[in-house]
Tab-separated table of C-alpha atoms and ligand atoms in Angstrom:
chain	number	residue	atom	x	y	z
A	969	UNK	CA	-18.495	-56.712	30.832
A	970	UNK	CA	-16.229	-54.452	32.654
A	971	UNK	CA	-16.664	-50.645	32.445
A	972	UNK	CA	-14.187	-48.843	30.040
A	973	UNK	CA	-12.306	-47.393	33.035
A	974	UNK	CA	-11.843	-50.790	34.595
A	975	UNK	CA	-10.692	-52.171	31.310
A	976	UNK	CA	-8.217	-49.252	31.139
A	977	UNK	CA	-6.941	-50.083	34.653
A	978	UNK	CA	-6.646	-53.776	33.809
A	979	UNK	CA	-4.402	-53.004	30.762
A	980	UNK	CA	-2.558	-50.056	32.350
A	981	UNK	CA	-1.381	-52.213	35.222
A	982	UNK	CA	0.437	-54.541	32.833
A	983	UNK	CA	2.296	-51.918	30.852
A	984	UNK	CA	6.066	-52.560	31.300
A	985	UNK	CA	8.010	-49.651	33.171
A	986	UNK	CA	10.163	-49.026	30.216
A	987	UNK	CA	7.074	-48.494	27.852
A	988	UNK	CA	5.649	-45.997	30.398
A	989	UNK	CA	9.115	-44.151	30.549
A	990	UNK	CA	9.123	-43.796	26.748
A	991	UNK	CA	5.458	-42.642	26.846
A	992	UNK	CA	6.305	-40.087	29.571
A	993	UNK	CA	9.192	-38.675	27.656
A	994	UNK	CA	6.995	-38.258	24.560
A	995	UNK	CA	4.219	-36.593	26.576
A	996	UNK	CA	6.707	-34.163	28.064
A	997	UNK	CA	7.572	-33.191	24.504
A	998	UNK	CA	3.912	-32.217	24.091
A	999	UNK	CA	2.636	-35.388	22.446
A	1000	UNK	CA	-0.505	-37.362	23.131
A	1001	UNK	CA	0.439	-41.019	23.530
A	1002	UNK	CA	-1.648	-44.154	23.132
A	1003	UNK	CA	-0.937	-47.777	23.718
A	1004	UNK	CA	-2.231	-49.483	20.445
A	1005	UNK	CA	-2.261	-52.880	18.763
A	1006	UNK	CA	-2.203	-56.401	19.833
A	1007	UNK	CA	-1.090	-55.893	23.429
A	1008	UNK	CA	-4.464	-54.541	24.589
A	1009	UNK	CA	-6.141	-57.545	22.996
A	1010	UNK	CA	-3.731	-59.954	24.659
A	1011	UNK	CA	-3.988	-58.400	28.162
A	1012	UNK	CA	-7.878	-58.439	28.036
A	1013	UNK	CA	-7.643	-62.040	27.081
A	1014	UNK	CA	-5.224	-62.859	29.904
A	1015	UNK	CA	-2.295	-63.540	27.526
A	1016	UNK	CA	1.225	-62.173	28.034
A	1017	UNK	CA	1.660	-59.631	25.130
A	1018	UNK	CA	4.614	-60.272	22.848
A	1019	UNK	CA	5.289	-56.662	22.297
A	1020	UNK	CA	3.953	-53.247	23.136
A	1021	UNK	CA	3.266	-50.554	20.445
A	1022	UNK	CA	2.742	-46.865	21.161
A	1023	UNK	CA	0.894	-44.373	18.914
A	1024	UNK	CA	1.602	-40.625	19.179
A	1025	UNK	CA	0.577	-37.336	17.777
A	1026	UNK	CA	4.300	-36.388	17.462
A	1027	UNK	CA	5.709	-36.743	14.040
A	1028	UNK	CA	8.812	-38.891	13.538
A	1029	UNK	CA	11.510	-36.079	13.634
A	1030	UNK	CA	10.015	-34.975	17.011
A	1031	UNK	CA	10.112	-38.553	18.266
A	1032	UNK	CA	13.775	-38.733	17.154
A	1033	UNK	CA	14.576	-35.553	18.824
A	1034	UNK	CA	13.525	-37.077	22.160
A	1035	UNK	CA	15.286	-40.415	21.405
A	1036	UNK	CA	18.182	-39.594	19.124
A	1037	UNK	CA	19.654	-43.100	19.303
A	1038	UNK	CA	16.473	-44.770	18.061
A	1039	UNK	CA	16.190	-47.045	15.102
A	1040	UNK	CA	14.495	-45.377	12.293
A	1041	UNK	CA	13.411	-48.350	10.114
A	1042	UNK	CA	10.103	-47.630	8.580
A	1043	UNK	CA	10.271	-43.886	9.167
A	1044	UNK	CA	8.432	-43.264	5.832
A	1045	UNK	CA	5.453	-44.988	7.418
A	1046	UNK	CA	5.839	-42.993	10.645
A	1047	UNK	CA	7.468	-45.727	12.652
A	1048	UNK	CA	10.407	-45.330	15.059
A	1049	UNK	CA	11.739	-48.131	17.171
A	1050	UNK	CA	12.964	-47.323	20.585
A	1051	UNK	CA	14.543	-50.059	22.693
A	1052	UNK	CA	12.351	-52.721	21.034
A	1053	UNK	CA	9.215	-50.677	21.348
A	1054	UNK	CA	7.528	-49.447	18.155
A	1055	UNK	CA	6.464	-45.818	18.281
A	1056	UNK	CA	4.071	-45.018	15.408
A	1057	UNK	CA	3.025	-41.539	14.555
A	1058	UNK	CA	-0.786	-41.442	14.244
A	1059	UNK	CA	-1.727	-41.762	10.447
A	1060	UNK	CA	-4.459	-42.168	8.129
A	1061	UNK	CA	-3.640	-44.076	5.019
A	1062	UNK	CA	-4.296	-42.949	1.438
A	1063	UNK	CA	-5.493	-45.321	-1.212
A	1064	UNK	CA	-3.838	-48.558	-1.832
A	1065	UNK	CA	-2.533	-48.522	-5.328
A	1066	UNK	CA	-0.515	-51.747	-5.278
A	1067	UNK	CA	-2.498	-53.758	-2.702
A	1068	UNK	CA	0.422	-53.689	-0.336
A	1069	UNK	CA	1.334	-50.132	0.503
A	1070	UNK	CA	-0.862	-47.175	0.894
A	1071	UNK	CA	-0.032	-44.685	-1.815
A	1072	UNK	CA	0.564	-42.095	0.939
A	1073	UNK	CA	0.563	-41.889	4.668
A	1074	UNK	CA	-1.104	-38.979	6.060
A	1075	UNK	CA	0.509	-37.855	9.356
A	1076	UNK	CA	-1.383	-35.698	11.732
A	1077	UNK	CA	-4.345	-37.937	11.912
A	1078	UNK	CA	-6.502	-38.616	14.947
A	1079	UNK	CA	-6.400	-41.683	17.032
A	1080	UNK	CA	-9.834	-42.578	15.519
A	1081	UNK	CA	-8.427	-42.476	11.999
A	1082	UNK	CA	-5.444	-44.487	13.053
A	1083	UNK	CA	-7.656	-47.193	14.625
A	1084	UNK	CA	-9.904	-47.083	11.472
A	1085	UNK	CA	-6.936	-48.242	9.275
A	1086	UNK	CA	-6.251	-51.269	11.421
A	1087	UNK	CA	-7.258	-54.786	10.304
A	1088	UNK	CA	-9.628	-56.329	12.844
A	1089	UNK	CA	-11.867	-54.848	15.600
A	1090	UNK	CA	-9.971	-56.794	18.353
A	1091	UNK	CA	-6.745	-55.055	17.100
A	1092	UNK	CA	-8.222	-51.647	16.841
A	1093	UNK	CA	-8.420	-50.511	20.456
A	1094	UNK	CA	-6.245	-47.951	22.118
A	1095	UNK	CA	-5.418	-46.823	25.662
A	1096	UNK	CA	-5.479	-43.058	25.975
A	1097	UNK	CA	-2.756	-42.542	28.522
A	1098	UNK	CA	-3.608	-38.928	29.002
A	1099	UNK	CA	-7.346	-39.331	29.514
A	1100	UNK	CA	-7.030	-42.746	31.326
A	1101	UNK	CA	-9.501	-44.259	28.898
A	1102	UNK	CA	-9.927	-47.310	26.678
A	1103	UNK	CA	-10.873	-46.212	23.134
A	1104	UNK	CA	-12.856	-48.823	21.341
A	1105	UNK	CA	-14.648	-47.295	18.433
A	1106	UNK	CA	-15.415	-50.583	16.525
A	1107	UNK	CA	-16.572	-52.774	19.215
A	1108	UNK	CA	-13.355	-54.753	19.781
A	1109	UNK	CA	-14.019	-55.603	23.371
A	1110	UNK	CA	-17.426	-56.993	22.520
A	1111	UNK	CA	-15.835	-59.134	19.767
A	1112	UNK	CA	-13.182	-60.379	22.311
A	1113	UNK	CA	-16.118	-61.438	24.542
A	1114	UNK	CA	-17.843	-63.160	21.585
A	1115	UNK	CA	-14.484	-64.544	20.430
A	1116	UNK	CA	-15.002	-63.394	16.862
A	1117	UNK	CA	-12.722	-61.953	14.268
A	1118	UNK	CA	-14.344	-59.142	12.303
A	1119	UNK	CA	-12.703	-56.582	10.058
A	1120	UNK	CA	-12.764	-52.855	10.647
A	1121	UNK	CA	-15.207	-51.906	7.932
A	1122	UNK	CA	-16.246	-54.045	4.872
A	1123	UNK	CA	-14.208	-57.150	4.604
A	1124	UNK	CA	-14.052	-56.946	0.693
A	1125	UNK	CA	-12.719	-53.423	0.806
A	1126	UNK	CA	-10.190	-54.192	3.565
A	1127	UNK	CA	-9.019	-57.379	1.999
A	1128	UNK	CA	-8.589	-55.796	-1.465
A	1129	UNK	CA	-6.497	-52.938	0.100
A	1130	UNK	CA	-4.145	-55.382	1.647
A	1131	UNK	CA	-4.816	-59.189	0.877
A	1132	UNK	CA	-2.291	-60.115	3.687
A	1133	UNK	CA	-5.160	-59.379	6.083
A	1134	UNK	CA	-6.908	-62.582	4.727
A	1135	UNK	CA	-3.975	-64.632	6.036
A	1136	UNK	CA	-3.900	-62.537	9.261
A	1137	UNK	CA	-7.550	-63.496	9.994
A	1138	UNK	CA	-6.563	-67.157	9.822
A	1139	UNK	CA	-3.476	-66.420	11.917
A	1140	UNK	CA	-5.516	-64.750	14.742
A	1141	UNK	CA	-8.049	-67.531	14.596
A	1142	UNK	CA	-5.278	-70.191	15.015
A	1143	UNK	CA	-3.643	-68.273	17.923
A	1144	UNK	CA	-6.606	-67.327	19.813
A	1145	UNK	CA	-9.201	-70.099	18.940
A	1146	UNK	CA	-11.666	-67.466	17.796
A	1147	UNK	CA	-14.223	-67.779	14.959
A	1148	UNK	CA	-14.003	-65.775	11.841
A	1149	UNK	CA	-17.289	-63.892	11.339
A	1150	UNK	CA	-19.277	-65.403	8.446
A	1151	UNK	CA	-19.102	-62.356	6.164
A	1152	UNK	CA	-15.369	-62.117	6.733
A	1153	UNK	CA	-14.979	-65.825	6.004
A	1154	UNK	CA	-17.016	-65.571	2.825
A	1155	UNK	CA	-14.914	-62.533	1.535
A	1156	UNK	CA	-11.625	-64.391	2.353
A	1157	UNK	CA	-12.856	-67.406	0.341
A	1158	UNK	CA	-13.914	-65.219	-2.601
A	1159	UNK	CA	-10.770	-63.218	-2.626
A	1160	UNK	CA	-8.173	-66.002	-1.905
A	1161	UNK	CA	-6.565	-65.395	-5.354
A	1162	UNK	CA	-5.435	-61.922	-4.298
A	1163	UNK	CA	-3.055	-63.234	-1.663
A	1164	UNK	CA	-0.693	-64.238	-4.639
A	1165	UNK	CA	0.093	-60.491	-4.929
A	1166	UNK	CA	1.577	-60.386	-1.390
A	1167	UNK	CA	5.349	-60.608	-1.139
A	1168	UNK	CA	6.578	-64.008	0.232
A	1169	UNK	CA	8.417	-62.493	3.140
A	1170	UNK	CA	5.147	-60.913	4.557
A	1171	UNK	CA	3.197	-64.131	3.972
A	1172	UNK	CA	5.901	-66.206	5.677
A	1173	UNK	CA	5.658	-64.279	8.958
A	1174	UNK	CA	1.899	-65.229	9.144
A	1175	UNK	CA	2.588	-68.799	8.091
A	1176	UNK	CA	5.170	-69.126	10.691
A	1177	UNK	CA	2.799	-67.773	13.375
A	1178	UNK	CA	0.086	-70.208	12.181
A	1179	UNK	CA	2.446	-73.169	12.195
A	1180	UNK	CA	3.565	-72.418	15.752
A	1181	UNK	CA	0.013	-71.680	17.038
A	1182	UNK	CA	-2.176	-74.087	19.055
A	1183	UNK	CA	-4.625	-74.141	16.152
A	1184	UNK	CA	-2.051	-75.050	13.402
A	1185	UNK	CA	-3.653	-78.259	12.485
A	1186	UNK	CA	-7.304	-77.170	11.714
A	1187	UNK	CA	-5.906	-73.887	10.249
A	1188	UNK	CA	-4.085	-75.745	7.431
A	1189	UNK	CA	-7.180	-77.675	6.506
A	1190	UNK	CA	-9.303	-74.467	6.547
A	1191	UNK	CA	-6.702	-72.547	4.520
A	1192	UNK	CA	-6.920	-75.347	1.922
A	1193	UNK	CA	-10.814	-75.482	1.981
A	1194	UNK	CA	-10.929	-71.736	1.498
A	1195	UNK	CA	-8.474	-71.987	-1.632
A	1196	UNK	CA	-5.881	-69.966	0.180
A	1197	UNK	CA	-3.205	-72.628	0.903
A	1198	UNK	CA	-3.029	-73.429	-2.807
A	1199	UNK	CA	-2.154	-69.732	-3.376
A	1200	UNK	CA	0.134	-69.024	-0.494
A	1201	UNK	CA	2.172	-72.288	-0.738
A	1202	UNK	CA	1.524	-73.829	-4.147
A	1203	UNK	CA	4.821	-75.774	-3.836
A	1204	UNK	CA	3.372	-78.325	-1.444
A	1205	UNK	CA	0.835	-79.447	-4.120
A	1206	UNK	CA	1.484	-81.002	-7.480
A	1207	UNK	CA	2.176	-84.547	-6.501
A	1208	UNK	CA	-0.135	-87.084	-8.044
A	1209	UNK	CA	-1.516	-88.016	-4.643
A	1210	UNK	CA	-2.875	-84.373	-4.499
A	1211	UNK	CA	-5.019	-84.894	-7.651
A	1212	UNK	CA	-8.782	-84.763	-7.366
A	1213	UNK	CA	-10.569	-82.625	-4.736
A	1214	UNK	CA	-11.098	-85.608	-2.362
A	1215	UNK	CA	-7.629	-86.973	-2.434
A	1216	UNK	CA	-6.228	-83.436	-2.223
A	1217	UNK	CA	-8.237	-82.827	0.910
A	1218	UNK	CA	-7.320	-86.132	2.575
A	1219	UNK	CA	-3.575	-85.566	1.779
A	1220	UNK	CA	-3.839	-82.007	3.208
A	1221	UNK	CA	-5.590	-83.432	6.296
A	1222	UNK	CA	-2.772	-85.968	6.757
A	1223	UNK	CA	-0.138	-83.164	6.387
A	1224	UNK	CA	-2.043	-80.998	8.916
A	1225	UNK	CA	-2.199	-83.866	11.457
A	1226	UNK	CA	1.492	-84.509	10.982
A	1227	UNK	CA	2.134	-80.848	11.857
A	1228	UNK	CA	-0.213	-81.049	14.877
A	1229	UNK	CA	1.731	-83.851	16.266
A	1230	UNK	CA	5.130	-82.017	15.972
A	1231	UNK	CA	6.577	-80.099	18.925
A	1232	UNK	CA	6.344	-76.231	18.675
A	1233	UNK	CA	9.500	-76.007	16.611
A	1234	UNK	CA	9.574	-74.142	13.410
A	1235	UNK	CA	11.977	-76.408	11.292
A	1236	UNK	CA	10.215	-79.615	12.298
A	1237	UNK	CA	6.788	-78.143	11.488
A	1238	UNK	CA	7.972	-76.824	8.210
A	1239	UNK	CA	9.376	-80.282	7.401
A	1240	UNK	CA	6.029	-81.812	8.292
A	1241	UNK	CA	4.304	-79.256	5.996
A	1242	UNK	CA	6.468	-80.149	3.088
A	1243	UNK	CA	7.070	-83.843	3.679
A	1244	UNK	CA	4.775	-84.818	0.915
A	1245	UNK	CA	5.688	-81.951	-1.521
A	1246	UNK	CA	7.266	-82.913	-4.887
A	1247	UNK	CA	11.032	-82.615	-5.147
A	1248	UNK	CA	12.281	-79.115	-5.247
A	1249	UNK	CA	9.037	-77.742	-3.597
A	1250	UNK	CA	10.773	-76.722	-0.381
A	1251	UNK	CA	13.642	-75.026	-2.217
A	1252	UNK	CA	11.288	-73.031	-4.347
A	1253	UNK	CA	9.046	-72.023	-1.424
A	1254	UNK	CA	11.973	-70.988	0.861
A	1255	UNK	CA	13.440	-68.807	-1.949
A	1256	UNK	CA	10.054	-67.153	-2.316
A	1257	UNK	CA	9.656	-66.667	1.387
A	1258	UNK	CA	13.231	-65.200	1.666
A	1259	UNK	CA	14.368	-67.622	4.320
A	1260	UNK	CA	17.877	-67.795	5.660
A	1261	UNK	CA	20.229	-70.504	4.330
A	1262	UNK	CA	20.375	-71.958	7.808
A	1263	UNK	CA	16.645	-72.492	8.054
A	1264	UNK	CA	16.580	-73.739	4.498
A	1265	UNK	CA	19.196	-76.394	5.084
A	1266	UNK	CA	17.843	-77.366	8.370
A	1267	UNK	CA	14.438	-78.248	6.925
A	1268	UNK	CA	16.144	-79.824	3.852
A	1269	UNK	CA	18.034	-82.142	6.132
A	1270	UNK	CA	14.900	-83.218	7.939
A	1271	UNK	CA	13.086	-83.706	4.652
A	1272	UNK	CA	15.906	-86.197	3.505
A	1273	UNK	CA	14.702	-88.748	5.995
A	1274	UNK	CA	16.807	-91.181	8.097
A	1275	UNK	CA	19.551	-93.090	6.331
A	1276	UNK	CA	18.359	-96.352	7.914
A	1277	UNK	CA	18.394	-99.355	5.703
A	1278	UNK	CA	17.363	-102.791	6.936
A	1279	UNK	CA	20.959	-103.906	7.225
A	1280	UNK	CA	22.319	-100.684	8.679
A	1281	UNK	CA	23.831	-100.765	12.196
A	1282	UNK	CA	21.638	-98.327	14.112
A	1283	UNK	CA	24.715	-97.208	16.140
A	1284	UNK	CA	26.430	-96.165	12.938
A	1285	UNK	CA	23.256	-94.300	11.732
A	1286	UNK	CA	23.015	-92.421	14.981
A	1287	UNK	CA	26.778	-91.462	14.833
A	1288	UNK	CA	26.431	-90.419	11.225
A	1289	UNK	CA	23.446	-88.076	12.015
A	1290	UNK	CA	25.286	-86.580	14.916
A	1291	UNK	CA	28.388	-85.950	12.881
A	1292	UNK	CA	26.553	-84.646	9.799
A	1293	UNK	CA	23.927	-82.664	11.549
A	1294	UNK	CA	24.497	-82.285	15.362
A	1295	UNK	CA	22.355	-82.967	18.367
A	1296	UNK	CA	19.670	-80.428	17.694
A	1297	UNK	CA	18.832	-81.920	14.249
A	1298	UNK	CA	19.083	-85.332	15.706
A	1299	UNK	CA	16.173	-84.453	18.157
A	1300	UNK	CA	14.259	-82.937	15.292
A	1301	UNK	CA	14.715	-86.058	13.142
A	1302	UNK	CA	13.123	-88.158	15.957
A	1303	UNK	CA	10.406	-85.643	16.584
A	1304	UNK	CA	9.382	-85.620	12.907
A	1305	UNK	CA	9.499	-89.509	12.664
A	1306	UNK	CA	7.143	-89.677	15.638
A	1307	UNK	CA	4.721	-87.137	14.269
A	1308	UNK	CA	4.654	-88.843	10.863
A	1309	UNK	CA	3.949	-92.161	12.452
A	1310	UNK	CA	1.201	-90.888	14.739
A	1311	UNK	CA	-0.466	-89.177	11.728
A	1312	UNK	CA	-0.137	-92.257	9.590
A	1313	UNK	CA	-0.955	-95.059	12.053
A	1314	UNK	CA	-1.437	-93.728	15.482
A	1315	UNK	CA	1.784	-95.345	16.592
A	1316	UNK	CA	3.558	-93.293	19.170
A	1317	UNK	CA	6.956	-94.907	18.595
A	1318	UNK	CA	7.650	-96.054	15.032
A	1319	UNK	CA	10.193	-98.721	14.256
A	1320	UNK	CA	12.647	-96.107	12.886
A	1321	UNK	CA	12.755	-94.379	16.261
A	1322	UNK	CA	13.078	-97.698	18.081
A	1323	UNK	CA	16.080	-98.426	15.886
A	1324	UNK	CA	17.521	-95.063	16.596
A	1325	UNK	CA	17.143	-95.504	20.304
A	1326	UNK	CA	18.882	-98.788	19.964
A	1327	UNK	CA	21.593	-96.915	18.118
A	1328	UNK	CA	21.779	-94.292	20.849
A	1329	UNK	CA	22.172	-97.018	23.345
A	1330	UNK	CA	24.857	-98.960	21.539
A	1331	UNK	CA	26.758	-95.728	20.880
A	1332	UNK	CA	26.858	-94.857	24.509
A	1333	UNK	CA	30.105	-96.713	24.889
A	1334	UNK	CA	31.709	-94.279	22.398
A	1335	UNK	CA	32.372	-90.768	23.738
A	1336	UNK	CA	31.574	-88.231	20.824
A	1337	UNK	CA	35.237	-87.294	20.468
A	1338	UNK	CA	36.067	-90.915	19.562
A	1339	UNK	CA	34.201	-90.590	16.218
A	1340	UNK	CA	33.549	-86.882	15.523
A	1341	UNK	CA	37.147	-86.039	14.612
A	1342	UNK	CA	39.836	-88.192	12.992
A	1343	UNK	CA	42.918	-88.848	14.990
A	1344	UNK	CA	44.958	-88.124	11.944
A	1345	UNK	CA	45.361	-84.829	10.052
A	1346	UNK	CA	45.523	-84.104	6.332
A	1347	UNK	CA	49.159	-83.095	6.785
A	1348	UNK	CA	49.851	-86.417	8.453
A	1349	UNK	CA	48.219	-88.204	5.535
A	1350	UNK	CA	50.375	-86.373	2.991
A	1351	UNK	CA	53.591	-86.721	4.907
A	1352	UNK	CA	53.166	-90.377	6.150
A	1353	UNK	CA	50.917	-92.012	3.562
A	1354	UNK	CA	52.180	-89.917	0.588
A	1355	UNK	CA	48.841	-88.657	-0.435
A	1356	UNK	CA	48.601	-85.550	-2.626
A	1357	UNK	CA	46.549	-82.518	-1.685
A	1358	UNK	CA	43.295	-82.211	-3.642
A	1359	UNK	CA	40.649	-84.728	-4.650
A	1360	UNK	CA	42.806	-87.735	-3.604
A	1361	UNK	CA	43.189	-86.440	-0.031
A	1362	UNK	CA	39.527	-85.586	0.094
A	1363	UNK	CA	38.368	-89.049	-0.885
A	1364	UNK	CA	40.732	-90.731	1.501
A	1365	UNK	CA	39.482	-88.621	4.382
A	1366	UNK	CA	35.874	-89.428	3.539
A	1367	UNK	CA	36.693	-93.063	3.452
A	1368	UNK	CA	38.303	-92.958	6.908
A	1369	UNK	CA	35.624	-90.916	8.416
A	1370	UNK	CA	32.984	-93.402	7.190
A	1371	UNK	CA	35.122	-96.331	8.586
A	1372	UNK	CA	35.382	-94.529	11.991
A	1373	UNK	CA	31.633	-93.984	12.068
A	1374	UNK	CA	31.094	-97.658	11.509
A	1375	UNK	CA	33.593	-98.599	14.177
A	1376	UNK	CA	34.982	-95.890	16.429
A	1377	UNK	CA	37.721	-98.208	17.735
A	1378	UNK	CA	39.493	-97.699	14.508
A	1379	UNK	CA	40.209	-94.099	15.289
A	1380	UNK	CA	43.900	-94.442	16.088
A	1381	UNK	CA	46.564	-93.052	14.016
A	1382	UNK	CA	48.203	-96.461	13.380
A	1383	UNK	CA	44.956	-98.087	12.293
A	1384	UNK	CA	43.946	-95.100	10.143
A	1385	UNK	CA	47.332	-95.331	8.270
A	1386	UNK	CA	46.512	-99.069	7.620
A	1387	UNK	CA	43.043	-98.119	6.398
A	1388	UNK	CA	44.490	-95.679	3.980
A	1389	UNK	CA	46.468	-98.492	2.389
A	1390	UNK	CA	43.393	-100.513	2.143
A	1391	UNK	CA	41.609	-97.585	0.530
A	1392	UNK	CA	44.428	-97.172	-2.003
A	1393	UNK	CA	44.324	-100.806	-2.988
A	1394	UNK	CA	40.500	-100.727	-3.441
A	1395	UNK	CA	40.879	-97.518	-5.377
A	1396	UNK	CA	43.515	-98.787	-7.819
A	1397	UNK	CA	41.465	-101.985	-8.123
A	1398	UNK	CA	38.464	-100.097	-9.118
A	1399	UNK	CA	40.513	-97.864	-11.485
A	1400	UNK	CA	41.919	-101.114	-13.224
A	1401	UNK	CA	38.307	-102.484	-13.467
A	1402	UNK	CA	37.169	-99.305	-15.133
A	1403	UNK	CA	40.071	-99.486	-17.527
A	1404	UNK	CA	39.332	-103.127	-18.482
A	1405	UNK	CA	35.686	-102.260	-18.991
A	1406	UNK	CA	36.798	-99.553	-21.515
B	2665	ATP	P1	1.319	-60.052	17.656
B	2665	ATP	O1	0.932	-60.139	19.131
B	2665	ATP	O2	1.431	-61.394	17.170
B	2665	ATP	O3	2.529	-59.148	17.421
B	2665	ATP	P2	-0.276	-57.848	16.681
B	2665	ATP	O4	-1.686	-57.803	16.641
B	2665	ATP	O5	0.571	-56.970	17.521
B	2665	ATP	O6	0.017	-59.396	17.083
B	2665	ATP	P3	1.468	-57.123	14.538
B	2665	ATP	O7	1.764	-57.766	13.291
B	2665	ATP	O8	2.532	-56.808	15.434
B	2665	ATP	O9	0.236	-57.859	15.239
B	2665	ATP	O10	0.732	-55.709	14.231
B	2665	ATP	C1	0.495	-54.704	15.153
B	2665	ATP	C2	-0.911	-54.031	14.879
B	2665	ATP	O11	-0.870	-53.300	13.624
B	2665	ATP	C3	-2.036	-54.972	14.744
B	2665	ATP	O12	-2.490	-55.226	16.022
B	2665	ATP	C4	-3.002	-54.257	13.880
B	2665	ATP	O13	-3.653	-53.337	14.594
B	2665	ATP	C5	-2.050	-53.489	12.914
B	2665	ATP	N1	-1.747	-54.200	11.676
B	2665	ATP	C6	-0.705	-55.091	11.413
B	2665	ATP	N2	-0.802	-55.437	10.135
B	2665	ATP	C7	-1.832	-54.935	9.596
B	2665	ATP	C8	-2.422	-54.875	8.310
B	2665	ATP	N3	-1.931	-55.615	7.316
B	2665	ATP	N4	-3.452	-54.182	8.077
B	2665	ATP	C9	-4.008	-53.375	8.973
B	2665	ATP	N5	-3.575	-53.278	10.260
B	2665	ATP	C10	-2.478	-54.126	10.611
B	2666	MG	MG1	2.673	-56.982	17.626
């Protein structure tokens, strides 16, 4: 084990210049400044930190007087954001009344108080930039060495203050490959139900991190075994294949394996997580998690599956996906198909993907512009084919687009005008048929 001063040096050397500049400016204003949070943990583990957080004895208005242009989101919790670096005024937290937010935040706290309110020992270290020392009052460095996740204080008390920490323990484990200490694991299991009180948005940021972590596959199964997955994402359960504890476990194991075979890509992994969920499950969950409509529809598209029937021309299917969804989703469709196939049968390349590749090959003779856009406009169709604006025009365009996807050689103005005539005849035929039936 390195001496504290050596540990200080090891982290100090990695601090980005911009973070040191912010710290220097705050020190010149009379503040004590500390590096806090996950960056210390990551550097000591030899991982590149995602972000750097600073703690200071200055109060938010003083921080703002040094950096008048800073973002003040979260100022009630003492947080000011300066060029992407969170500067948090040292605080101790009052009681947690609603299991989410402390009832009050006491500024003017010491660094020890501040570290004491943090979730896990490995996240509760600080670098004292003034004294040149690493502060580690809860044995975080020893837990890093032992690769163990332990709460600061009693796990029951800390989890009931903020049940999101239960999920954060699994997130850290999945990211770092650590073990959760037995008493922490026991408390998480006993208190799983409390996670239902955590807002969906907060849960989702941990779920996202778990899904994209190296330990995603085992984490999903462990979360189900601890009774947490059922509370955090109840929408993936409910189908008959989930009934009975054994079949539920094997279904979740299958889902987890599918996620594990996906690339590190959020929409694909979310689609794998929901691919056996009952209809409407994804919509319900994405609303609760407060997801963007872009992410919602991306995953929804992947969940729809590939429109490949046995008699479909694979070239047509490929062109249809590219037109409807674009190249990125096309890649994602293939990645998900491969992951599903690997999880189900151990086949690296399922038949659907073989067919899609054949489709890509046969489509190579058609440049994208030959089928992505009709060589006739709506105005042309009204002027030259006498169509009227509204549903009639819409239906005709849909017919032409479909015909061009099937055979891109048909995408010439002359041919499209002939096809409109064909469509008109079919349409009036089907209208007559409808009339006769009545
Ligand atoms: P990452 O590298 O993924 O950002 P992190 O440890 O920095 O990991 P953040 O969510 O950015 O995690 O939080 C920053 C720090 O704030 C944590 O290291 C931890 O000390 C503290 N923290 C965050 N959430 C909680 C919580 N719910 N309860 C107590 N402390 C928390
Ligand atoms: Mg962070």
